[in-house]
Coordinates of C-alpha atoms in Angstrom, one line a residue:
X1 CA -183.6 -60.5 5.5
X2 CA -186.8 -61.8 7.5
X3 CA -185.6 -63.9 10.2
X4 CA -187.9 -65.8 12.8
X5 CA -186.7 -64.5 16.0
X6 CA -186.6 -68.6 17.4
X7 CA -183.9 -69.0 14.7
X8 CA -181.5 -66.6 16.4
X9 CA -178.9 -68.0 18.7
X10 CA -177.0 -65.1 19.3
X11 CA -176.4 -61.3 19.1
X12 CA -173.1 -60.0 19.7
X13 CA -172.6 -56.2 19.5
X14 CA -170.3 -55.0 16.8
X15 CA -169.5 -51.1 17.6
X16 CA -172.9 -49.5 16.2
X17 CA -173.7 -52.7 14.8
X18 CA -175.5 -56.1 16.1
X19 CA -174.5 -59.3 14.2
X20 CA -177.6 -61.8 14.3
X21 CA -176.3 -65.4 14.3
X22 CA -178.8 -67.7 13.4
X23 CA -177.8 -71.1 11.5
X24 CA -174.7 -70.9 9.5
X25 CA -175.4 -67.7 9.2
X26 CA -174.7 -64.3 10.2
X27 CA -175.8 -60.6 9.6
X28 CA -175.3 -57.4 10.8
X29 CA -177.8 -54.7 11.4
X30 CA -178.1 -51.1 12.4
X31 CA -178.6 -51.3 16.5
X32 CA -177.7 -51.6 19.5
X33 CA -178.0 -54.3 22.0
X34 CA -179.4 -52.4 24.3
X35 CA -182.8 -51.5 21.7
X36 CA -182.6 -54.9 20.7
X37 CA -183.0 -56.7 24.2
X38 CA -185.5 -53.8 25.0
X39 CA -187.8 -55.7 22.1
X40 CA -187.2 -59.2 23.1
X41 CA -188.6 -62.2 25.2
X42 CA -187.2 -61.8 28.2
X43 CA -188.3 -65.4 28.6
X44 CA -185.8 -66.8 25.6
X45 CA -183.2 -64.0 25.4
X46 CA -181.0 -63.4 27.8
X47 CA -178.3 -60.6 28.4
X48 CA -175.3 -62.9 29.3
X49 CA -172.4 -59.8 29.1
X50 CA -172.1 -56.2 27.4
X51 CA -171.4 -57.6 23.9
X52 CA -173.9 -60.8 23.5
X53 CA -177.6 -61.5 24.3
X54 CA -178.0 -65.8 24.3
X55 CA -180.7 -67.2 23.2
X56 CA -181.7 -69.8 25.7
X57 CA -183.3 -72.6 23.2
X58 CA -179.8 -72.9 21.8
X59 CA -178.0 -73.5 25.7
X60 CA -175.8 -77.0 24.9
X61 CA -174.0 -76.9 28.5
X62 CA -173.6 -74.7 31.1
X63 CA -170.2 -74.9 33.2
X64 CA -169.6 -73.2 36.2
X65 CA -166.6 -70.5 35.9
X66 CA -164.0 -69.2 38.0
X67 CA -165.4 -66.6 40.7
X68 CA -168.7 -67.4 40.6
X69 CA -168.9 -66.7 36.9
X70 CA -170.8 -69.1 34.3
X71 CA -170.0 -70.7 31.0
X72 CA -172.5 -71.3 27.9
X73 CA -172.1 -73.2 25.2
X74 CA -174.5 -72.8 22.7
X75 CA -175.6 -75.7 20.2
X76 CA -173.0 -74.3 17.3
X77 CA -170.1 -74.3 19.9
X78 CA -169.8 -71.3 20.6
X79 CA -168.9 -70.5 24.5
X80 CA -170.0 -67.4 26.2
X81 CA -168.7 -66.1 29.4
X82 CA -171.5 -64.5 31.7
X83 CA -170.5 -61.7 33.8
X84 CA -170.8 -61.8 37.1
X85 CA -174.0 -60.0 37.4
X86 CA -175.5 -61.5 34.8
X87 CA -174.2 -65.1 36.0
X88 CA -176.2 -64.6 39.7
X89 CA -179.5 -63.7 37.6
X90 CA -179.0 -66.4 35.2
X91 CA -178.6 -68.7 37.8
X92 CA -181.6 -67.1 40.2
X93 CA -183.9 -67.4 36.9
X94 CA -183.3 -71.1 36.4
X95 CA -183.1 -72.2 40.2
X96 CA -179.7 -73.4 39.5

């Protein structure tokens, strides 16, 4: 598969495995997340948790969580919980 990397919504980490989401669509390749974000825009993907980088052209909503923590939902539905790390950079990177 070619896939344009602005057609991926999400990457969730499957053991050894990544699964690319992108449409109705999913696949699942050889690496890790941690490669993977090493090779991405820092500027459109985001690390939200261990398990799922976001891609932040497909953010529908974000709701604020319990302890400090956010909530994503992505255009297909999908809701991610942010750590709580990740949540004060998320929300230091987008002056929210």
């Amino acid at each position: 598969h070619f896939i344009a990397l602005g057609n991926i919504s999400l990457i969730e980490s499957m053991d050894n495995y990544a699964q690319l989401h992108f449409g109705n669509e999913k696949i699942m390749i050889k690496r890790s997340l941690n490669i993977l974000e090493k090779k991405l825009d820092p500027s459109v993907f985001f690390r939200a948790n261990r398990s799922q980088i976001i891609n932040t052209d497909y953010i529908k909503d974000i709701q604020p969580y319990f302890n400090n923590k956010l909530r994503i939902v992505l255009m297909a539905g999908k809701t991610i919980e942010v750590s709580t790390r990740q949540s004060v950079l998320f929300k230091k990177l987008n002056s929210l």
